[in-house]
Amino acid sequence: MGNKPKVSNAIIRRLPRYRRYLGYLQTKGVKKVSSNELSEMIGYTASQIRQDLNTFGEFGQQGYGYEVDKLYKEINRILGLDREYRTVVVGVGNLGQAITNYTYYYKIGFNIMGLFDVNPKIIGNWINDVEVMDCSRLEEYVRKEGIDIGIICVNRENAQEVADSLIEGGVKGIWNFAPIDLVVPEGVAIESVHLSDSLHALSFMIKNMDPESDRNR
Amino acid sequence: MGNKPKVSNAIIRRLPRYRRYLGYLQTKGVKKVSSNELSEMIGYTASQIRQDLNTFGEFGQQGYGYEVDKLYKEINRILGLDREYRTVVVGVGNLGQAITNYTYYYKIGFNIMGLFDVNPKIIGNWINDVEVMDCSRLEEYVRKEGIDIGIICVNRENAQEVADSLIEGGVKGIWNFAPIDLVVPEGVAIESVHLSDSLHALSFMIKNMDPESDRNR
DNA sequence: TAGATTGTTAATCGATTAACAATC
DNA sequence: TAGATTGTTAATCGATTAACAATC
């Protein structure tokens, strides 16, 4: 029961981008937008944009286009941003703190309930009204507090262990910043931000930049 | 002259991953690996791995496999990691500092030469032996110091302006953390890390997780 | 109504996988 | 030599684009 449409990864990656541009249009006070106008802004073909949106429903009006406010709301709903999430950050080093502040600053439903670390020097500290707790309490805390998402900012060596605790505690998803591909059971969503991979891809692109386009200088 | 093979983005994204696993094998002292063994570890098909590698050359030996050390070196070379890069970080807030420390810690050829900000309170500060300078000096500094890569950690509103200065100064690539799609001329490589997009994709995945796999509990 | 633009099907393109000959 | 595994071509699959009928 429940036929899975199974949305492709390519589409999943484009959805937040649609959201970003629609949010921008909204702040500009734009009321209506066509797939062609979106195409010009975002860079995807109008055809692809219509295909993507129609994966989830009929949000437009023939001969008119899409209402910006409505489409923005729909995409938020599709992305699951019409609710709040309870999160914890594990590993409160530079990156962990940056992510904590970042999430705090751009807060749109991802609430950091707890911070965890193994370093006794920072356990007990408070960051943005949240206390840093001992990692040994992680699983219990996640379970008791009904945490939805664990954010992993520990080093590679400890990342899988932390993930296991989070999963045991019952998180539904993990946002991973450790440079390792975590193993998670079915039913747990995993999204990794591999910063060094990203930097290495940039390095590749620099090296393989078309030298032709470089000519005028 | 110079027929462009034009490596697909899909391959570019896999290369750093190959590197990561080969590095891991190397630390384990493994000398030899086959495409099948790699497949099991990384999760790509053996066929794809061989295809990918053969885009750049013949690195293996029939009937034997690949020498780990050699392949690791080759991939480093392909990625352009056989040289050093001079970088600057613009925007020394939480994220900028985290990236600075991160890059400093995992230093493998990406040297941060200068830090820039507009906030008078932190201009003049030193982080990891690098001084925070005024953004007004950015373009001049980039040109004089021959900076290769600019790392943008400012907010969305100022990101394009910073990018323009970096490009005017002559950077070859930009690593962008601002939540905006920067416009850059041909010949300048751009790699963006859209943290909120990543988080939103995670949210989507959590929402659309196969409920079947959830059944046993 | 005529013009515009969506929703959707069909065609194309590119990326992945399978197969196997080459060869170590 | 026989067995193994690459390099590479051919087949398949999936994603993107084009086209157009539906309809506002």
CSV table of C-alpha atoms (C1' of nucleotides) in Angstrom, one decimal:
chain,number,residue,atom,x,y,z
A,1,MET,CA,0.0,0.0,0.0
A,2,GLY,CA,1.3,3.4,-0.9
A,3,ASN,CA,2.9,3.4,-4.3
A,4,LYS,CA,6.3,5.0,-4.0
A,5,PRO,CA,7.0,7.6,-6.7
A,6,LYS,CA,10.6,7.6,-5.6
A,7,VAL,CA,11.9,11.1,-6.2
A,8,SER,CA,15.3,11.1,-7.9
A,9,ASN,CA,18.3,12.6,-6.1
A,10,ALA,CA,18.7,15.1,-8.9
A,11,ILE,CA,15.2,16.5,-8.1
A,12,ILE,CA,15.9,16.5,-4.4
A,13,ARG,CA,18.9,18.7,-4.9
A,14,ARG,CA,17.0,21.2,-7.1
A,15,LEU,CA,14.1,21.6,-4.7
A,16,PRO,CA,15.9,23.8,-2.1
A,17,ARG,CA,17.2,25.9,-5.0
A,18,TYR,CA,13.7,26.6,-6.2
A,19,ARG,CA,12.8,27.5,-2.7
A,20,ARG,CA,15.7,29.9,-2.5
A,21,TYR,CA,14.7,31.8,-5.6
A,22,LEU,CA,11.0,31.8,-4.7
A,23,GLY,CA,11.9,33.3,-1.3
A,24,TYR,CA,13.9,35.9,-3.1
A,25,LEU,CA,11.0,36.7,-5.5
A,26,GLN,CA,8.7,36.9,-2.5
A,27,THR,CA,10.9,39.5,-0.7
A,28,LYS,CA,10.9,41.5,-4.0
A,29,GLY,CA,7.2,41.5,-3.8
A,30,VAL,CA,6.8,39.6,-7.1
A,31,LYS,CA,3.4,37.9,-7.2
A,32,LYS,CA,3.5,35.8,-10.3
A,33,VAL,CA,6.2,33.9,-12.2
A,34,SER,CA,6.3,31.6,-15.2
A,35,SER,CA,8.5,28.6,-15.8
A,36,ASN,CA,10.4,30.6,-18.4
A,37,GLU,CA,11.1,33.5,-16.0
A,38,LEU,CA,12.3,31.0,-13.4
A,39,SER,CA,14.4,29.3,-16.0
A,40,GLU,CA,16.2,32.5,-16.8
A,41,MET,CA,16.9,33.1,-13.1
A,42,ILE,CA,17.8,29.6,-11.9
A,43,GLY,CA,19.4,28.3,-15.1
A,44,TYR,CA,17.4,25.1,-15.4
A,45,THR,CA,15.3,24.7,-18.5
A,46,ALA,CA,11.6,25.8,-18.2
A,47,SER,CA,10.7,22.2,-19.2
A,48,GLN,CA,12.7,20.8,-16.4
A,49,ILE,CA,11.2,23.2,-13.9
A,50,ARG,CA,7.7,22.2,-15.0
A,51,GLN,CA,8.6,18.5,-14.9
A,52,ASP,CA,10.1,18.9,-11.4
A,53,LEU,CA,7.1,20.7,-10.0
A,54,ASN,CA,4.6,18.3,-11.6
A,55,THR,CA,6.3,15.5,-9.7
A,56,PHE,CA,4.5,16.8,-6.6
A,57,GLY,CA,1.3,18.3,-8.0
A,58,GLU,CA,-0.2,20.9,-10.2
A,59,PHE,CA,0.8,24.2,-8.7
A,60,GLY,CA,0.4,26.5,-11.8
A,61,GLN,CA,-2.4,27.8,-13.9
A,62,GLN,CA,-2.3,27.4,-17.6
A,63,GLY,CA,-1.9,30.7,-19.5
A,64,TYR,CA,-0.8,32.4,-16.3
A,65,GLY,CA,2.1,30.8,-14.5
A,66,TYR,CA,2.7,30.2,-10.8
A,67,GLU,CA,1.7,32.3,-7.9
A,68,VAL,CA,5.0,33.0,-6.0
A,69,ASP,CA,3.5,32.9,-2.5
A,70,LYS,CA,1.6,29.7,-3.2
A,71,LEU,CA,4.5,27.9,-4.9
A,72,TYR,CA,6.9,28.9,-2.1
A,73,LYS,CA,4.5,27.5,0.5
A,74,GLU,CA,4.1,24.3,-1.5
A,75,ILE,CA,7.8,23.8,-1.8
A,76,ASN,CA,8.3,24.4,1.9
A,77,ARG,CA,5.7,21.7,2.5
A,78,ILE,CA,7.3,19.3,0.0
A,79,LEU,CA,10.6,19.8,1.7
A,80,GLY,CA,9.1,19.2,5.1
A,81,LEU,CA,9.8,22.8,6.3
A,82,ASP,CA,6.3,23.3,7.5
A,83,ARG,CA,7.2,21.8,10.9
A,84,GLU,CA,9.9,22.2,13.5
A,85,TYR,CA,12.7,19.8,14.1
A,86,ARG,CA,14.5,19.1,17.4
A,87,THR,CA,18.2,18.7,16.8
A,88,VAL,CA,21.5,18.1,18.8
A,89,VAL,CA,25.0,19.0,17.7
A,90,VAL,CA,27.7,16.6,18.6
A,91,GLY,CA,31.2,17.9,18.6
A,92,VAL,CA,31.4,21.6,19.7
A,93,GLY,CA,34.7,22.5,18.1
A,94,ASN,CA,35.1,25.3,15.6
A,95,LEU,CA,32.9,23.8,13.0
A,96,GLY,CA,30.3,22.6,15.5
A,97,GLN,CA,30.0,26.1,17.0
A,98,ALA,CA,29.8,27.6,13.6
A,99,ILE,CA,27.0,25.3,12.6
A,100,THR,CA,25.3,25.9,15.9
A,101,ASN,CA,25.4,29.7,15.4
A,102,TYR,CA,24.5,29.3,11.8
A,103,THR,CA,21.5,27.2,12.5
A,104,TYR,CA,20.6,29.5,15.4
A,105,TYR,CA,20.9,32.6,13.2
A,106,TYR,CA,19.0,31.3,10.2
A,107,LYS,CA,16.5,29.5,12.4
A,108,ILE,CA,13.7,28.2,10.4
A,109,GLY,CA,12.5,25.3,12.4
A,110,PHE,CA,15.7,23.5,13.2
A,111,ASN,CA,16.0,24.0,16.9
A,112,ILE,CA,19.2,23.0,18.7
A,113,MET,CA,18.1,21.4,22.0
A,114,GLY,CA,21.4,20.1,23.1
A,115,LEU,CA,25.1,20.2,22.5
A,116,PHE,CA,27.5,17.4,23.2
A,117,ASP,CA,31.2,16.9,23.4
A,118,VAL,CA,33.8,14.7,25.1
A,119,ASN,CA,36.2,17.5,26.1
A,120,PRO,CA,35.8,18.2,29.9
A,121,LYS,CA,37.0,21.7,29.4
A,122,ILE,CA,33.9,22.7,27.4
A,123,ILE,CA,31.3,20.4,29.0
A,124,GLY,CA,29.2,22.7,31.1
A,125,ASN,CA,29.7,25.7,28.8
A,126,TRP,CA,26.6,27.5,27.4
A,127,ILE,CA,26.3,28.5,23.7
A,128,ASN,CA,23.1,30.4,22.7
A,129,ASP,CA,21.3,29.3,25.8
A,130,VAL,CA,22.2,25.6,25.3
A,131,GLU,CA,24.4,23.7,27.6
A,132,VAL,CA,27.3,21.5,26.4
A,133,MET,CA,26.7,18.0,27.8
A,134,ASP,CA,28.9,14.9,28.1
A,135,CYS,CA,28.7,12.6,25.1
A,136,SER,CA,28.0,9.7,27.4
A,137,ARG,CA,24.5,11.1,27.9
A,138,LEU,CA,23.8,11.4,24.2
A,139,GLU,CA,21.7,8.4,23.5
A,140,GLU,CA,19.6,8.8,26.6
A,141,TYR,CA,19.1,12.5,25.9
A,142,VAL,CA,18.1,11.9,22.3
A,143,ARG,CA,15.5,9.3,23.3
A,144,LYS,CA,14.0,11.3,26.2
A,145,GLU,CA,13.9,14.5,24.3
A,146,GLY,CA,12.6,13.0,21.1
A,147,ILE,CA,15.4,14.5,19.0
A,148,ASP,CA,14.7,14.3,15.2
A,149,ILE,CA,18.1,15.2,13.8
A,150,GLY,CA,21.7,14.7,15.0
A,151,ILE,CA,24.4,17.0,13.6
A,152,ILE,CA,27.8,15.4,13.7
A,153,CYS,CA,30.8,17.7,13.9
A,154,VAL,CA,33.3,15.3,15.5
A,155,ASN,CA,36.4,14.0,13.8
A,156,ARG,CA,36.4,11.0,11.4
A,157,GLU,CA,37.5,8.5,14.0
A,158,ASN,CA,34.5,9.0,16.3
A,159,ALA,CA,31.8,9.8,13.7
A,160,GLN,CA,30.4,6.3,13.2
A,161,GLU,CA,30.2,5.7,17.0
A,162,VAL,CA,28.3,9.0,17.4
A,163,ALA,CA,26.0,8.1,14.6
A,164,ASP,CA,25.3,4.7,16.2
A,165,SER,CA,24.3,6.4,19.5
A,166,LEU,CA,22.1,8.9,17.7
A,167,ILE,CA,20.4,6.1,15.8
A,168,GLU,CA,19.9,4.0,18.9
A,169,GLY,CA,18.4,7.1,20.5
A,170,GLY,CA,15.9,7.2,17.6
A,171,VAL,CA,16.9,10.2,15.3
A,172,LYS,CA,15.3,10.2,11.9
A,173,GLY,CA,18.1,11.9,10.2
A,174,ILE,CA,21.8,12.8,10.5
A,175,TRP,CA,23.6,15.9,9.1
A,176,ASN,CA,27.2,14.8,8.9
A,177,PHE,CA,30.3,17.0,8.6
A,178,ALA,CA,32.9,14.3,9.4
A,179,PRO,CA,34.9,13.3,6.3
A,180,ILE,CA,33.6,9.7,6.3
A,181,ASP,CA,30.6,7.9,4.7
A,182,LEU,CA,28.5,6.8,7.6
A,183,VAL,CA,26.7,3.5,7.7
A,184,VAL,CA,23.1,3.9,8.7
A,185,PRO,CA,20.1,1.5,8.6
A,186,GLU,CA,17.2,1.9,6.3
A,187,GLY,CA,14.8,4.4,7.6
A,188,VAL,CA,17.4,6.9,8.8
A,189,ALA,CA,18.2,9.7,6.4
A,190,ILE,CA,21.8,10.8,6.0
A,191,GLU,CA,23.1,14.0,4.5
A,192,SER,CA,26.9,14.5,4.5
A,193,VAL,CA,28.7,17.8,3.8
A,194,HIS,CA,32.2,16.7,2.8
A,195,LEU,CA,34.1,20.0,2.9
A,196,SER,CA,37.4,18.6,1.8
A,197,ASP,CA,35.7,16.8,-1.1
A,198,SER,CA,34.2,20.1,-2.1
A,199,LEU,CA,37.5,21.8,-2.0
A,200,HIS,CA,39.2,19.1,-4.0
A,201,ALA,CA,36.5,19.4,-6.7
A,202,LEU,CA,37.2,23.1,-6.8
A,203,SER,CA,40.9,22.3,-7.2
A,204,PHE,CA,40.1,20.0,-10.1
A,205,MET,CA,37.9,22.6,-11.8
A,206,ILE,CA,40.7,25.2,-11.5
A,207,LYS,CA,43.2,22.8,-13.0
A,208,ASN,CA,40.9,21.9,-15.9
A,209,MET,CA,39.5,25.3,-16.6
A,210,ASP,CA,39.1,25.9,-20.3
A,211,PRO,CA,42.3,27.8,-21.1
A,212,GLU,CA,40.6,29.4,-24.1
A,213,SER,CA,38.3,31.5,-21.9
A,214,ASP,CA,41.5,32.7,-20.3
A,215,ARG,CA,42.9,34.1,-23.5
A,216,ASN,CA,41.9,37.7,-23.1
A,217,ARG,CA,44.4,38.6,-20.4
B,1,MET,CA,44.4,22.5,-30.7
B,2,GLY,CA,43.8,20.7,-27.4
B,3,ASN,CA,40.7,18.5,-27.7
B,4,LYS,CA,38.7,18.9,-24.6
B,5,PRO,CA,37.6,15.6,-23.1
B,6,LYS,CA,35.2,17.6,-20.9
B,7,VAL,CA,34.9,15.6,-17.7
B,8,SER,CA,31.3,15.3,-16.5
B,9,ASN,CA,30.3,16.8,-13.2
B,10,ALA,CA,29.3,13.4,-11.9
B,11,ILE,CA,32.9,12.2,-12.3
B,12,ILE,CA,34.3,15.3,-10.7
B,13,ARG,CA,32.2,14.6,-7.6
B,14,ARG,CA,33.4,11.0,-7.4
B,15,LEU,CA,37.1,11.7,-7.8
B,16,PRO,CA,37.6,13.2,-4.2
B,17,ARG,CA,35.8,10.2,-2.9
B,18,TYR,CA,38.1,7.7,-4.6
B,19,ARG,CA,40.9,9.8,-3.1
B,20,ARG,CA,39.5,9.5,0.3
B,21,TYR,CA,39.2,5.7,0.2
B,22,LEU,CA,42.6,5.3,-1.4
B,23,GLY,CA,44.1,7.4,1.4
B,24,TYR,CA,42.4,5.2,3.9
B,25,LEU,CA,43.7,2.0,2.3
B,26,GLN,CA,47.1,3.6,2.2
B,27,THR,CA,47.1,4.2,6.0
B,28,LYS,CA,46.0,0.6,6.4
B,29,GLY,CA,49.1,-0.5,4.5
B,30,VAL,CA,47.1,-2.1,1.7
B,31,LYS,CA,49.3,-2.3,-1.4
B,32,LYS,CA,46.9,-3.5,-4.1
B,33,VAL,CA,43.3,-3.1,-4.8
B,34,SER,CA,40.9,-4.3,-7.5
B,35,SER,CA,38.0,-2.4,-9.0
B,36,ASN,CA,35.7,-5.0,-7.3
B,37,GLU,CA,37.2,-4.4,-3.9
B,38,LEU,CA,36.9,-0.7,-4.4
B,39,SER,CA,33.3,-1.2,-5.5
B,40,GLU,CA,32.5,-3.0,-2.3
B,41,MET,CA,34.0,-0.2,-0.2
B,42,ILE,CA,32.8,2.8,-2.0
B,43,GLY,CA,29.5,1.6,-3.3
B,44,TYR,CA,30.0,2.4,-7.0
B,45,THR,CA,30.0,-0.5,-9.5
B,46,ALA,CA,33.3,-1.9,-10.4
B,47,SER,CA,32.5,-1.0,-14.0
B,48,GLN,CA,31.9,2.6,-13.2
B,49,ILE,CA,35.2,2.8,-11.2
B,50,ARG,CA,37.1,1.4,-14.2
B,51,GLN,CA,35.3,3.8,-16.5
B,52,ASP,CA,36.0,6.8,-14.3
B,53,LEU,CA,39.7,6.0,-13.9
B,54,ASN,CA,40.1,5.3,-17.6
B,55,THR,CA,38.9,8.8,-18.4
B,56,PHE,CA,42.3,9.9,-17.2
B,57,GLY,CA,44.6,7.1,-18.1
B,58,GLU,CA,45.5,3.5,-17.6
B,59,PHE,CA,46.5,3.1,-14.0
B,60,GLY,CA,45.9,-0.5,-13.5
B,61,GLN,CA,47.4,-3.8,-14.6
B,62,GLN,CA,45.3,-6.5,-16.1
B,63,GLY,CA,45.0,-9.6,-14.0
B,64,TYR,CA,46.3,-7.8,-11.0
B,65,GLY,CA,44.5,-4.6,-10.1
B,66,TYR,CA,45.7,-1.2,-9.0
B,67,GLU,CA,48.6,-0.3,-6.9
B,68,VAL,CA,47.2,1.8,-4.0
B,69,ASP,CA,50.1,4.1,-3.7
B,70,LYS,CA,50.4,4.8,-7.4
B,71,LEU,CA,46.6,5.3,-7.9
B,72,TYR,CA,46.4,7.6,-4.9
B,73,LYS,CA,49.2,9.7,-6.3
B,74,GLU,CA,47.6,9.8,-9.7
B,75,ILE,CA,44.3,10.9,-8.4
B,76,ASN,CA,46.0,13.6,-6.4
B,77,ARG,CA,47.6,14.8,-9.5
B,78,ILE,CA,44.3,14.6,-11.5
B,79,LEU,CA,42.6,16.7,-8.8
B,80,GLY,CA,45.4,19.3,-8.8
B,81,LEU,CA,46.5,18.4,-5.3
B,82,ASP,CA,50.2,18.1,-6.4
B,83,ARG,CA,50.7,21.8,-5.9
B,84,GLU,CA,50.0,24.4,-3.3
B,85,TYR,CA,47.3,27.1,-3.4
B,86,ARG,CA,47.4,30.6,-2.0
B,87,THR,CA,44.0,31.5,-0.5
B,88,VAL,CA,42.2,34.2,1.4
B,89,VAL,CA,39.1,34.0,3.6
B,90,VAL,CA,36.7,36.9,3.3
B,91,GLY,CA,34.3,37.2,6.2
B,92,VAL,CA,35.7,36.1,9.5
B,93,GLY,CA,32.5,35.3,11.4
B,94,ASN,CA,31.8,32.0,13.0
B,95,LEU,CA,31.8,30.1,9.7
B,96,GLY,CA,34.8,32.0,8.3
B,97,GLN,CA,36.8,31.2,11.4
B,98,ALA,CA,35.8,27.6,11.4
B,99,ILE,CA,36.8,27.2,7.7
B,100,THR,CA,40.1,28.9,8.5
B,101,ASN,CA,40.8,26.6,11.3
B,102,TYR,CA,39.6,23.6,9.3
B,103,THR,CA,41.8,24.4,6.4
B,104,TYR,CA,44.6,25.1,8.7
B,105,TYR,CA,44.2,21.8,10.5
B,106,TYR,CA,43.8,19.6,7.4
B,107,LYS,CA,46.4,21.6,5.6
B,108,ILE,CA,47.3,19.9,2.4
B,109,GLY,CA,48.3,22.7,0.1
B,110,PHE,CA,45.6,25.2,0.7
B,111,ASN,CA,47.4,28.0,2.5
B,112,ILE,CA,45.5,30.9,4.0
B,113,MET,CA,47.6,33.9,3.3
B,114,GLY,CA,45.1,36.6,4.4
B,115,LEU,CA,41.8,37.1,6.2
B,116,PHE,CA,39.4,40.0,5.4
B,117,ASP,CA,36.4,41.5,7.1
B,118,VAL,CA,34.6,44.8,7.2
B,119,ASN,CA,34.1,44.8,11.0
B,120,PRO,CA,36.5,47.3,12.6
B,121,LYS,CA,36.3,45.3,15.8
B,122,ILE,CA,38.1,42.3,14.4
B,123,ILE,CA,40.3,44.0,11.8
B,124,GLY,CA,43.8,43.7,13.2
B,125,ASN,CA,43.2,40.5,15.0
B,126,TRP,CA,45.4,37.5,14.3
B,127,ILE,CA,44.1,34.0,13.7
B,128,ASN,CA,46.6,31.2,13.2
B,129,ASP,CA,49.4,33.7,12.5
B,130,VAL,CA,47.3,35.5,9.9
B,131,GLU,CA,46.1,39.0,10.3
B,132,VAL,CA,42.5,40.2,9.6
B,133,MET,CA,42.6,43.0,7.1
B,134,ASP,CA,40.1,45.5,5.9
B,135,CYS,CA,38.0,44.4,2.9
B,136,SER,CA,38.9,47.6,1.1
B,137,ARG,CA,42.3,46.2,0.6
B,138,LEU,CA,41.1,42.8,-0.8
B,139,GLU,CA,41.5,43.3,-4.5
B,140,GLU,CA,44.9,44.9,-4.2
B,141,TYR,CA,46.1,42.2,-1.9
B,142,VAL,CA,44.9,39.4,-4.1
B,143,ARG,CA,46.7,40.8,-7.1
B,144,LYS,CA,49.9,41.6,-5.3
B,145,GLU,CA,50.1,38.3,-3.5
B,146,GLY,CA,49.0,36.2,-6.4
B,147,ILE,CA,46.1,34.6,-4.6
B,148,ASP,CA,44.6,31.5,-6.3
B,149,ILE,CA,41.4,30.9,-4.4
B,150,GLY,CA,39.0,33.2,-2.5
B,151,ILE,CA,36.9,31.7,0.2
B,152,ILE,CA,33.7,33.6,0.7
B,153,CYS,CA,32.1,33.5,4.2
B,154,VAL,CA,30.2,36.8,4.1
B,155,ASN,CA,26.4,37.1,4.1
B,156,ARG,CA,24.3,36.8,1.0
B,157,GLU,CA,24.0,40.6,0.5
B,158,ASN,CA,27.7,41.2,0.1
B,159,ALA,CA,28.8,37.9,-1.5
B,160,GLN,CA,28.7,39.0,-5.1
B,161,GLU,CA,30.6,42.2,-4.5
B,162,VAL,CA,33.3,40.2,-2.7
B,163,ALA,CA,33.4,37.8,-5.6
B,164,ASP,CA,33.8,40.6,-8.0
B,165,SER,CA,36.8,42.0,-6.1
B,166,LEU,CA,38.4,38.6,-5.9
B,167,ILE,CA,37.9,38.1,-9.6
B,168,GLU,CA,39.3,41.5,-10.4
B,169,GLY,CA,42.3,40.7,-8.3
B,170,GLY,CA,42.8,37.6,-10.4
B,171,VAL,CA,41.7,34.5,-8.4
B,172,LYS,CA,41.3,31.3,-10.4
B,173,GLY,CA,38.6,29.9,-8.2
B,174,ILE,CA,36.1,30.7,-5.5
B,175,TRP,CA,34.8,28.5,-2.6
B,176,ASN,CA,31.5,30.1,-1.7
B,177,PHE,CA,29.6,29.6,1.5
B,178,ALA,CA,27.1,32.4,1.1
B,179,PRO,CA,23.6,31.2,0.2
B,180,ILE,CA,23.5,32.7,-3.3
B,181,ASP,CA,24.5,31.5,-6.7
B,182,LEU,CA,27.4,33.8,-7.7
B,183,VAL,CA,27.9,35.0,-11.2
B,184,VAL,CA,31.5,34.5,-12.4
B,185,PRO,CA,33.1,34.9,-15.8
B,186,GLU,CA,34.3,32.0,-17.8
B,187,GLY,CA,37.7,30.9,-16.7
B,188,VAL,CA,36.9,31.3,-13.0
B,189,ALA,CA,35.9,28.1,-11.2
B,190,ILE,CA,33.2,28.3,-8.6
B,191,GLU,CA,32.3,25.8,-6.0
B,192,SER,CA,29.5,26.6,-3.6
B,193,VAL,CA,28.6,24.9,-0.3
B,194,HIS,CA,25.0,25.7,0.3
B,195,LEU,CA,24.5,24.6,3.9
B,196,SER,CA,20.8,25.5,4.1
B,197,ASP,CA,20.1,23.7,0.8
B,198,SER,CA,21.8,20.6,2.3
B,199,LEU,CA,19.8,20.8,5.4
B,200,HIS,CA,16.6,21.2,3.4
B,201,ALA,CA,17.5,18.2,1.4
B,202,LEU,CA,17.9,16.2,4.6
B,203,SER,CA,14.5,17.5,5.7
B,204,PHE,CA,13.0,16.2,2.5
B,205,MET,CA,14.6,12.8,2.9
B,206,ILE,CA,13.3,12.5,6.4
B,207,LYS,CA,9.8,13.3,5.3
B,208,ASN,CA,9.9,10.9,2.4
B,209,MET,CA,11.7,8.1,4.2
B,210,ASP,CA,10.3,4.7,3.2
B,211,PRO,CA,7.8,4.0,6.0
B,212,GLU,CA,8.1,0.2,5.3
B,213,SER,CA,11.7,0.2,6.6
B,214,ASP,CA,10.3,1.8,9.7
B,215,ARG,CA,8.0,-1.1,10.5
B,216,ASN,CA,10.1,-3.1,12.9
B,217,ARG,CA,9.7,-0.7,15.8
C,1,DT,C1',-12.0,34.8,-28.3
C,2,DA,C1',-6.9,34.9,-28.8
C,3,DG,C1',-2.7,34.5,-26.4
C,4,DA,C1',-0.1,32.5,-23.1
C,5,DT,C1',1.6,29.0,-20.4
C,6,DT,C1',0.9,24.9,-17.9
C,7,DG,C1',0.8,19.7,-17.7
C,8,DT,C1',2.3,15.7,-19.9
C,9,DT,C1',3.8,12.7,-23.5
C,10,DA,C1',7.4,11.6,-26.7
C,11,DA,C1',12.2,12.1,-28.3
C,12,DT,C1',16.8,12.8,-27.2
C,13,DC,C1',20.7,12.8,-24.7
C,14,DG,C1',24.1,11.3,-21.4
C,15,DA,C1',25.4,8.4,-17.8
C,16,DT,C1',25.6,3.8,-15.9
C,17,DT,C1',26.0,-1.0,-16.3
C,18,DA,C1',27.1,-5.3,-18.7
C,19,DA,C1',30.0,-7.9,-21.4
C,20,DC,C1',34.1,-9.4,-23.2
C,21,DA,C1',38.5,-9.2,-25.6
C,22,DA,C1',43.1,-8.0,-24.3
C,23,DT,C1',46.8,-9.0,-21.4
C,24,DC,C1',49.4,-9.4,-17.3
D,1,DT,C1',49.8,-21.9,-19.0
D,2,DA,C1',45.4,-20.7,-16.5
D,3,DG,C1',43.2,-17.4,-13.7
D,4,DA,C1',42.3,-12.9,-12.9
D,5,DT,C1',41.3,-8.3,-13.8
D,6,DT,C1',41.8,-4.4,-16.5
D,7,DG,C1',40.5,-1.5,-20.6
D,8,DT,C1',36.9,-0.6,-23.7
D,9,DT,C1',32.9,-1.3,-26.5
D,10,DA,C1',28.1,-2.2,-26.7
D,11,DA,C1',23.5,-2.3,-24.3
D,12,DT,C1',20.6,-0.3,-20.9
D,13,DC,C1',18.8,2.8,-18.1
D,14,DG,C1',17.4,7.2,-16.4
D,15,DA,C1',17.3,12.0,-16.7
D,16,DT,C1',16.7,16.0,-19.6
D,17,DT,C1',14.7,18.4,-23.3
D,18,DA,C1',11.4,19.2,-26.9
D,19,DA,C1',6.8,19.3,-28.4
D,20,DC,C1',2.1,20.0,-28.1
D,21,DA,C1',-2.5,19.3,-26.5
D,22,DA,C1',-5.2,21.1,-22.7
D,23,DT,C1',-7.0,25.1,-20.6
D,24,DC,C1',-7.0,29.3,-18.2
